[in-house]
Amino acid sequence: PLPQANTVSIKLFAKGGQAVEQKPGVAELFARLLTASTKTRSEEALQRALNAKGMAISASADQDYVEITGTATKDDLGELFILLADVLE
C-alpha cells in the first residue's frame, strides 16, 4: 500500500463461479445481478449513491469464484462498507 494514496479498493471473493454452474452464464448473471439493485435501493438509487461520492462497486465471475470489488476514497470507506453490505444482503 502507498501511504499517500487517497483511494482504497476492497475485494471480496466467494467460492463458486463458472466451474460449478450447471448452465453456462449463470455465474456471470449472478455477478451482474449483485450490483443491479438491493433490497432497499433501486439500481438508479445505488448508482446515484456511488456516483455522488465517486465510488464504484463491481462484480464478476471467474472459473472458481465470484469477485466483488469496491473502490472509494479513504474518507468515504465507511460509506462504501454500508453500500457493500446493502449489495450483499
Coordinates of N, CA and C in Angstrom, one line a residue:
P1 N 0.8 -1.2 0.0 CA 0.0 0.0 0.0 C 0.9 1.3 0.0
L2 N 0.4 2.3 -0.6 CA 1.0 3.6 -0.7 C 0.4 4.5 0.3
P3 N 1.2 4.9 1.4 CA 0.6 5.7 2.4 C 0.0 7.0 1.9
Q4 N 0.5 7.6 0.9 CA 0.0 8.9 0.3 C -1.2 8.7 -0.6
A5 N -1.5 7.5 -0.9 CA -2.7 7.2 -1.8 C -4.0 7.5 -1.1
N6 N -4.9 8.1 -1.8 CA -6.2 8.5 -1.2 C -7.3 7.5 -1.6
T7 N -7.0 6.6 -2.5 CA -8.0 5.6 -3.0 C -7.8 4.3 -2.3
V8 N -8.9 3.6 -1.9 CA -8.8 2.3 -1.4 C -9.7 1.4 -2.2
S9 N -9.3 0.1 -2.3 CA -10.1 -0.9 -3.0 C -10.3 -2.1 -2.1
I10 N -11.4 -2.7 -2.1 CA -11.7 -3.9 -1.3 C -12.2 -4.9 -2.3
K11 N -11.6 -6.1 -2.2 CA -12.0 -7.3 -3.0 C -12.6 -8.4 -2.1
L12 N -13.7 -8.8 -2.4 CA -14.4 -10.0 -1.7 C -14.5 -11.1 -2.7
F13 N -14.1 -12.3 -2.2 CA -14.2 -13.5 -3.1 C -15.2 -14.5 -2.5
A14 N -16.0 -15.1 -3.3 CA -16.9 -16.1 -2.8 C -16.7 -17.4 -3.7
K15 N -16.5 -18.5 -3.0 CA -16.3 -19.7 -3.7 C -17.5 -20.0 -4.6
G16 N -17.2 -20.5 -5.8 CA -18.2 -20.8 -6.8 C -17.7 -20.5 -8.2
G17 N -18.5 -19.8 -9.0 CA -18.0 -19.3 -10.3 C -18.4 -20.3 -11.4
Q18 N -17.8 -20.1 -12.5 CA -18.2 -20.8 -13.7 C -18.0 -22.3 -13.6
A19 N -17.0 -22.8 -12.8 CA -16.7 -24.2 -12.7 C -17.9 -25.0 -12.1
V20 N -18.7 -24.4 -11.3 CA -19.8 -25.1 -10.6 C -21.2 -24.8 -11.2
E21 N -21.2 -24.0 -12.2 CA -22.5 -23.7 -12.7 C -23.0 -24.9 -13.6
Q22 N -24.3 -25.1 -13.5 CA -24.9 -26.2 -14.3 C -25.3 -25.7 -15.7
K23 N -25.6 -24.4 -15.8 CA -25.9 -23.9 -17.1 C -24.9 -22.7 -17.4
P24 N -24.3 -22.7 -18.6 CA -23.3 -21.7 -18.9 C -23.9 -20.3 -18.7
G25 N -23.2 -19.4 -18.1 CA -23.6 -18.0 -18.0 C -24.3 -17.7 -16.6
V26 N -24.6 -18.6 -15.9 CA -25.3 -18.4 -14.6 C -24.5 -17.6 -13.6
A27 N -23.2 -18.0 -13.5 CA -22.3 -17.3 -12.5 C -22.1 -15.8 -12.9
E28 N -22.0 -15.5 -14.2 CA -21.8 -14.1 -14.6 C -23.1 -13.4 -14.4
L29 N -24.2 -14.0 -14.7 CA -25.6 -13.4 -14.5 C -25.7 -13.0 -13.0
F30 N -25.4 -14.0 -12.1 CA -25.4 -13.8 -10.7 C -24.6 -12.5 -10.3
A31 N -23.4 -12.5 -10.8 CA -22.5 -11.4 -10.5 C -23.1 -10.0 -11.0
R32 N -23.7 -10.0 -12.2 CA -24.3 -8.8 -12.7 C -25.5 -8.4 -11.8
L33 N -26.3 -9.3 -11.4 CA -27.4 -9.0 -10.6 C -27.1 -8.5 -9.2
L34 N -25.9 -8.9 -8.7 CA -25.4 -8.4 -7.4 C -25.4 -6.9 -7.3
T35 N -25.0 -6.3 -8.4 CA -24.8 -4.8 -8.4 C -26.0 -4.1 -9.1
A36 N -27.0 -4.9 -9.5 CA -28.1 -4.2 -10.2 C -29.0 -3.4 -9.2
S37 N -29.3 -4.0 -8.1 CA -30.2 -3.3 -7.1 C -30.1 -4.1 -5.8
T38 N -30.6 -3.5 -4.7 CA -30.6 -4.2 -3.4 C -32.0 -4.2 -2.9
K39 N -32.2 -4.8 -1.7 CA -33.5 -4.8 -1.1 C -34.0 -3.4 -0.8
T40 N -33.1 -2.5 -0.5 CA -33.5 -1.1 -0.1 C -33.3 -0.1 -1.2
R41 N -32.5 -0.4 -2.2 CA -32.2 0.6 -3.2 C -32.4 0.1 -4.6
S42 N -33.0 0.9 -5.5 CA -33.1 0.5 -6.9 C -31.7 0.6 -7.5
E43 N -31.6 0.2 -8.8 CA -30.3 0.3 -9.4 C -29.9 1.8 -9.6
E44 N -30.9 2.6 -9.9 CA -30.7 4.0 -10.1 C -30.2 4.7 -8.7
A45 N -30.9 4.3 -7.6 CA -30.5 4.9 -6.3 C -29.1 4.4 -5.9
L46 N -28.8 3.1 -6.2 CA -27.5 2.6 -5.8 C -26.4 3.4 -6.6
Q47 N -26.6 3.6 -7.9 CA -25.7 4.3 -8.8 C -25.5 5.7 -8.3
R48 N -26.7 6.4 -8.0 CA -26.6 7.8 -7.5 C -25.8 7.9 -6.2
A49 N -26.0 6.9 -5.3 CA -25.2 7.0 -4.1 C -23.7 6.8 -4.3
L50 N -23.4 5.9 -5.2 CA -22.0 5.6 -5.6 C -21.4 6.8 -6.3
N51 N -22.1 7.3 -7.3 CA -21.5 8.4 -8.1 C -21.4 9.7 -7.3
A52 N -22.3 9.9 -6.3 CA -22.2 11.1 -5.5 C -20.9 11.3 -4.8
K53 N -20.3 10.1 -4.5 CA -19.0 10.1 -3.8 C -17.8 9.7 -4.6
G54 N -18.1 9.4 -5.9 CA -17.0 8.9 -6.8 C -16.6 7.5 -6.4
M55 N -17.5 6.7 -5.9 CA -17.2 5.3 -5.5 C -17.7 4.4 -6.6
A56 N -17.2 3.1 -6.6 CA -17.6 2.1 -7.5 C -17.7 0.7 -6.9
I57 N -18.7 0.0 -7.3 CA -18.9 -1.4 -6.9 C -19.1 -2.2 -8.1
S58 N -18.3 -3.3 -8.3 CA -18.5 -4.2 -9.5 C -18.4 -5.6 -9.0
A59 N -18.9 -6.5 -9.9 CA -18.8 -7.9 -9.6 C -18.6 -8.7 -10.9
S60 N -17.8 -9.8 -10.8 CA -17.6 -10.6 -11.9 C -17.4 -12.1 -11.5
A61 N -17.6 -13.0 -12.4 CA -17.4 -14.4 -12.2 C -16.2 -14.9 -12.9
D62 N -15.4 -15.6 -12.2 CA -14.2 -16.3 -12.7 C -14.5 -17.8 -12.7
Q63 N -13.5 -18.6 -13.1 CA -13.6 -20.0 -13.1 C -14.1 -20.6 -11.8
D64 N -13.5 -20.2 -10.7 CA -13.8 -20.9 -9.5 C -14.2 -20.0 -8.3
Y65 N -14.6 -18.7 -8.6 CA -15.0 -17.8 -7.6 C -15.8 -16.6 -8.3
V66 N -16.6 -15.9 -7.4 CA -17.2 -14.7 -7.8 C -16.5 -13.6 -7.0
E67 N -16.1 -12.5 -7.7 CA -15.4 -11.4 -7.1 C -16.2 -10.2 -7.1
I68 N -16.2 -9.5 -5.9 CA -16.9 -8.2 -5.7 C -15.9 -7.2 -5.3
T69 N -15.8 -6.1 -6.1 CA -14.8 -5.1 -5.8 C -15.5 -3.8 -5.5
G70 N -15.0 -3.1 -4.5 CA -15.5 -1.8 -4.1 C -14.3 -0.8 -4.1
T71 N -14.5 0.4 -4.6 CA -13.4 1.4 -4.6 C -14.0 2.7 -4.1
A72 N -13.2 3.4 -3.3 CA -13.6 4.7 -2.7 C -12.4 5.4 -2.2
T73 N -12.6 6.7 -1.8 CA -11.5 7.4 -1.2 C -11.4 7.0 0.3
K74 N -10.3 7.2 0.9 CA -10.2 6.9 2.3 C -11.3 7.5 3.2
D75 N -11.7 8.7 2.9 CA -12.7 9.4 3.6 C -14.1 8.8 3.5
D76 N -14.3 8.1 2.4 CA -15.6 7.5 2.1 C -15.7 6.0 2.3
L77 N -14.6 5.4 2.9 CA -14.6 4.0 3.1 C -15.8 3.5 4.0
G78 N -16.2 4.2 5.0 CA -17.3 3.8 5.8 C -18.6 3.7 5.0
E79 N -18.8 4.7 4.1 CA -20.0 4.7 3.2 C -19.9 3.5 2.2
L80 N -18.7 3.2 1.7 CA -18.5 2.1 0.8 C -18.9 0.8 1.5
F81 N -18.5 0.6 2.8 CA -18.9 -0.6 3.5 C -20.4 -0.7 3.7
I82 N -21.1 0.4 3.9 CA -22.5 0.4 4.0 C -23.2 -0.1 2.7
L83 N -22.7 0.5 1.6 CA -23.2 0.1 0.3 C -22.9 -1.3 0.0
L84 N -21.7 -1.8 0.3 CA -21.3 -3.2 0.0 C -22.2 -4.1 0.9
A85 N -22.5 -3.8 2.1 CA -23.3 -4.6 3.0 C -24.8 -4.6 2.4
D86 N -25.2 -3.5 1.8 CA -26.5 -3.5 1.2 C -26.6 -4.4 0.0
V87 N -25.5 -4.4 -0.8 CA -25.5 -5.2 -2.0 C -25.4 -6.7 -1.7
L88 N -24.7 -7.0 -0.6 CA -24.5 -8.4 -0.2 C -25.7 -9.0 0.6
E89 N -26.5 -8.2 1.1 CA -27.6 -8.7 1.9 C -28.7 -9.4 1.2

